[in-house]
PDB file of C-alpha atoms in Angstrom:
ATOM      1  CA  MET A   1      20.131  41.199 -29.666  1.00  0.00           C
ATOM      2  CA  SER A   2      22.513  43.917 -28.555  1.00  0.00           C
ATOM      3  CA  PRO A   3      24.886  43.222 -25.649  1.00  0.00           C
ATOM      4  CA  GLU A   4      23.470  46.196 -23.716  1.00  0.00           C
ATOM      5  CA  LEU A   5      20.015  44.542 -23.544  1.00  0.00           C
ATOM      6  CA  LYS A   6      21.174  40.969 -22.966  1.00  0.00           C
ATOM      7  CA  VAL A   7      22.129  41.302 -19.257  1.00  0.00           C
ATOM      8  CA  PRO A   8      19.093  43.367 -18.110  1.00  0.00           C
ATOM      9  CA  LEU A   9      16.757  41.062 -20.021  1.00  0.00           C
ATOM     10  CA  SER A  10      18.324  37.965 -18.418  1.00  0.00           C
ATOM     11  CA  VAL A  11      18.155  39.505 -14.930  1.00  0.00           C
ATOM     12  CA  GLY A  12      14.535  40.544 -15.481  1.00  0.00           C
ATOM     13  CA  THR A  13      13.594  37.065 -16.663  1.00  0.00           C
ATOM     14  CA  VAL A  14      15.210  35.466 -13.596  1.00  0.00           C
ATOM     15  CA  LEU A  15      13.488  37.900 -11.211  1.00  0.00           C
ATOM     16  CA  ILE A  16      10.085  37.344 -12.814  1.00  0.00           C
ATOM     17  CA  SER A  17      10.586  33.556 -12.655  1.00  0.00           C
ATOM     18  CA  ILE A  18      11.524  33.731  -8.961  1.00  0.00           C
ATOM     19  CA  GLY A  19       8.483  35.927  -8.257  1.00  0.00           C
ATOM     20  CA  ILE A  20       6.086  33.578 -10.031  1.00  0.00           C
ATOM     21  CA  GLY A  21       7.641  30.551  -8.309  1.00  0.00           C
ATOM     22  CA  GLY A  22       7.307  32.239  -4.914  1.00  0.00           C
ATOM     23  CA  LEU A  23       3.681  33.106  -5.620  1.00  0.00           C
ATOM     24  CA  VAL A  24       2.891  29.504  -6.560  1.00  0.00           C
ATOM     25  CA  VAL A  25       4.558  28.165  -3.391  1.00  0.00           C
ATOM     26  CA  TRP A  26       2.731  30.719  -1.209  1.00  0.00           C
ATOM     27  CA  ALA A  27      -0.648  29.819  -2.760  1.00  0.00           C
ATOM     28  CA  ALA A  28       0.012  26.084  -2.376  1.00  0.00           C
ATOM     29  CA  ILE A  29       0.947  26.449   1.300  1.00  0.00           C
ATOM     30  CA  ARG A  30      -2.158  28.531   2.063  1.00  0.00           C
ATOM     31  CA  GLU A  31      -4.416  26.059   0.253  1.00  0.00           C
ATOM     32  CA  ARG A  32      -2.870  23.100   2.081  1.00  0.00           C
ATOM     33  CA  GLU A  33      -3.155  24.746   5.497  1.00  0.00           C
ATOM     34  CA  ALA A  34      -6.797  25.589   4.897  1.00  0.00           C
ATOM     35  CA  SER A  35      -7.711  22.043   3.847  1.00  0.00           C
ATOM     36  CA  LEU A  36      -5.749  20.365   6.643  1.00  0.00           C
ATOM     37  CA  ARG A  37      -7.072  22.669   9.316  1.00  0.00           C
ATOM     38  CA  CYS A  38     -10.686  21.511   9.551  1.00  0.00           C
ATOM     39  CA  THR A  39     -12.673  18.779   7.869  1.00  0.00           C
ATOM     40  CA  PRO A  40     -15.454  19.890   5.516  1.00  0.00           C
ATOM     41  CA  GLY A  41     -18.443  20.973   7.582  1.00  0.00           C
ATOM     42  CA  LEU A  42     -16.379  22.427  10.427  1.00  0.00           C
ATOM     43  CA  VAL A  43     -15.199  26.023  10.700  1.00  0.00           C
ATOM     44  CA  ALA A  44     -11.800  27.170  12.013  1.00  0.00           C
ATOM     45  CA  LYS A  45     -12.249  29.274  15.150  1.00  0.00           C
ATOM     46  CA  GLY A  46      -8.899  30.138  16.677  1.00  0.00           C
ATOM     47  CA  PRO A  47      -7.107  26.877  17.514  1.00  0.00           C
ATOM     48  CA  ARG A  48     -10.285  24.764  17.230  1.00  0.00           C
ATOM     49  CA  CYS A  49     -12.569  23.414  14.536  1.00  0.00           C
ATOM     50  CA  CYS A  50     -16.152  24.145  15.590  1.00  0.00           C
ATOM     51  CA  GLY A  51     -19.482  23.195  14.061  1.00  0.00           C
ATOM     52  CA  GLU A  52     -21.434  25.639  11.930  1.00  0.00           C
ATOM     53  CA  GLY A  53     -23.147  28.177  14.185  1.00  0.00           C
ATOM     54  CA  GLN A  54     -20.879  27.648  17.191  1.00  0.00           C
ATOM     55  CA  ARG A  55     -18.665  30.266  18.808  1.00  0.00           C
ATOM     56  CA  LEU A  56     -15.351  29.869  20.596  1.00  0.00           C
ATOM     57  CA  LEU A  57     -15.210  30.700  24.303  1.00  0.00           C
ATOM     58  CA  GLY A  58     -11.706  30.253  25.667  1.00  0.00           C
ATOM     59  CA  ASP A  59     -10.655  26.986  24.069  1.00  0.00           C
ATOM     60  CA  THR A  60     -14.130  25.424  23.902  1.00  0.00           C
ATOM     61  CA  CYS A  61     -16.718  25.452  21.115  1.00  0.00           C
ATOM     62  CA  MET A  62     -19.968  26.740  22.620  1.00  0.00           C
ATOM     63  CA  ASP A  63     -23.650  26.801  21.644  1.00  0.00           C
ATOM     64  CA  ALA A  64     -25.548  24.286  19.586  1.00  0.00           C
ATOM     65  CA  PRO A  65     -24.263  23.717  16.055  1.00  0.00           C
ATOM     66  CA  THR A  66     -26.696  24.466  13.251  1.00  0.00           C
ATOM     67  CA  ASP A  67     -25.202  21.776  11.028  1.00  0.00           C
ATOM     68  CA  CYS A  68     -22.811  18.825  11.301  1.00  0.00           C
ATOM     69  CA  PRO A  69     -20.152  17.447   8.944  1.00  0.00           C
ATOM     70  CA  GLY A  70     -21.242  14.659   6.601  1.00  0.00           C
ATOM     71  CA  ASN A  71     -19.904  11.808   8.738  1.00  0.00           C
ATOM     72  CA  MET A  72     -21.577  13.046  11.953  1.00  0.00           C
ATOM     73  CA  GLN A  73     -25.112  13.124  13.289  1.00  0.00           C
ATOM     74  CA  ARG A  74     -26.735  16.016  15.136  1.00  0.00           C
ATOM     75  CA  ILE A  75     -28.102  15.021  18.515  1.00  0.00           C
ATOM     76  CA  SER A  76     -30.462  16.959  20.688  1.00  0.00           C
ATOM     77  CA  ARG A  77     -30.771  15.845  24.283  1.00  0.00           C
ATOM     78  CA  ALA A  78     -31.986  17.593  27.391  1.00  0.00           C
ATOM     79  CA  VAL A  79     -28.420  18.025  28.608  1.00  0.00           C
ATOM     80  CA  ARG A  80     -26.535  18.561  25.379  1.00  0.00           C
ATOM     81  CA  VAL A  81     -26.944  19.402  21.707  1.00  0.00           C
ATOM     82  CA  GLY A  82     -24.099  18.633  19.337  1.00  0.00           C
ATOM     83  CA  CYS A  83     -22.566  16.463  16.638  1.00  0.00           C
ATOM     84  CA  VAL A  84     -21.474  12.879  17.244  1.00  0.00           C
ATOM     85  CA  VAL A  85     -20.135  10.126  15.029  1.00  0.00           C
ATOM     86  CA  PRO A  86     -22.379   7.104  14.475  1.00  0.00           C
ATOM     87  CA  VAL A  87     -21.771   3.984  16.550  1.00  0.00           C
ATOM     88  CA  GLU A  88     -19.784   1.852  14.149  1.00  0.00           C
ATOM     89  CA  ARG A  89     -17.460  -1.081  14.720  1.00  0.00           C
ATOM     90  CA  VAL A  90     -14.695  -2.439  12.504  1.00  0.00           C
ATOM     91  CA  GLU A  91     -14.017  -6.170  12.366  1.00  0.00           C
ATOM     92  CA  ILE A  92     -10.335  -7.110  12.700  1.00  0.00           C
ATOM     93  CA  ALA A  93      -9.326 -10.559  11.485  1.00  0.00           C
ATOM     94  CA  GLY A  94      -7.381 -12.723  13.890  1.00  0.00           C
ATOM     95  CA  GLY A  95      -3.866 -13.802  13.151  1.00  0.00           C
ATOM     96  CA  ARG A  96      -0.442 -14.669  14.352  1.00  0.00           C
ATOM     97  CA  LEU A  97       1.708 -12.042  16.105  1.00  0.00           C
ATOM     98  CA  GLU A  98       5.418 -12.769  16.270  1.00  0.00           C
ATOM     99  CA  LEU A  99       7.248 -10.761  18.915  1.00  0.00           C
ATOM    100  CA  GLY A 100      10.950 -10.604  19.592  1.00  0.00           C
ATOM    101  CA  PRO A 101      13.666  -8.267  20.781  1.00  0.00           C
ATOM    102  CA  SER A 102      13.607  -5.009  18.827  1.00  0.00           C
ATOM    103  CA  ASP A 103      17.183  -3.898  19.455  1.00  0.00           C
ATOM    104  CA  TRP A 104      20.561  -5.291  20.417  1.00  0.00           C
ATOM    105  CA  GLU A 105      20.154  -4.397  24.117  1.00  0.00           C
ATOM    106  CA  ALA A 106      17.148  -6.719  24.384  1.00  0.00           C
ATOM    107  CA  GLN A 107      18.976  -9.720  22.914  1.00  0.00           C
ATOM    108  CA  GLY A 108      18.983 -12.493  25.499  1.00  0.00           C
ATOM    109  CA  VAL A 109      16.747 -10.473  27.851  1.00  0.00           C
ATOM    110  CA  VAL A 110      13.481 -10.667  25.929  1.00  0.00           C
ATOM    111  CA  ASP A 111      12.437 -14.042  24.561  1.00  0.00           C
ATOM    112  CA  ALA A 112      10.881 -14.273  21.129  1.00  0.00           C
ATOM    113  CA  ARG A 113       7.319 -15.550  21.234  1.00  0.00           C
ATOM    114  CA  VAL A 114       4.337 -16.162  18.994  1.00  0.00           C
ATOM    115  CA  ILE A 115       0.853 -15.093  20.075  1.00  0.00           C
ATOM    116  CA  GLU A 116      -2.364 -16.190  18.391  1.00  0.00           C
ATOM    117  CA  VAL A 117      -4.738 -13.205  18.322  1.00  0.00           C
ATOM    118  CA  PRO A 118      -8.436 -14.041  17.933  1.00  0.00           C
ATOM    119  CA  ALA A 119     -10.688 -11.964  15.679  1.00  0.00           C
ATOM    120  CA  PHE A 120     -12.240  -8.919  17.381  1.00  0.00           C
ATOM    121  CA  ALA A 121     -14.234  -5.749  16.711  1.00  0.00           C
ATOM    122  CA  ILE A 122     -13.148  -2.237  17.668  1.00  0.00           C
ATOM    123  CA  ASP A 123     -14.905   1.143  17.592  1.00  0.00           C
ATOM    124  CA  ALA A 124     -14.359   2.914  14.268  1.00  0.00           C
ATOM    125  CA  TYR A 125     -14.085   6.282  16.060  1.00  0.00           C
ATOM    126  CA  GLU A 126     -12.735   7.381  19.413  1.00  0.00           C
ATOM    127  CA  VAL A 127     -14.987   6.927  22.415  1.00  0.00           C
ATOM    128  CA  THR A 128     -16.233  10.226  23.817  1.00  0.00           C
ATOM    129  CA  ALA A 129     -18.185  11.375  26.854  1.00  0.00           C
ATOM    130  CA  GLN A 130     -21.327  11.180  24.686  1.00  0.00           C
ATOM    131  CA  ARG A 131     -21.099   7.389  24.466  1.00  0.00           C
TER     132      ARG A 131
END
């Protein structure tokens, strides 16, 4: 290869590589943002994720959804129509909780202690106004 072509070819190769790398990063960021934005079955509307068929009014999803995501159930009541999660509880095994001072300032001020925690059940999803 002649010396006159060596430098432009090297510069062109570097620029093409940078362009392709930038394109890959841009596509990956857009794909990640889209998948993190709303769970499957919800649609991004401004800053919110609304159900299919809903519209955004201010910062609230309005109107009855036509469909709900896979993990939710559509309810239809006289007062409200919408999607809710099923009532589900998760069993937590009991155990031993050992507590003590978490930093040097608490040494001598907070006594270490052991607490026996009995088994309990907790809601699998957050509690809402619907339930």
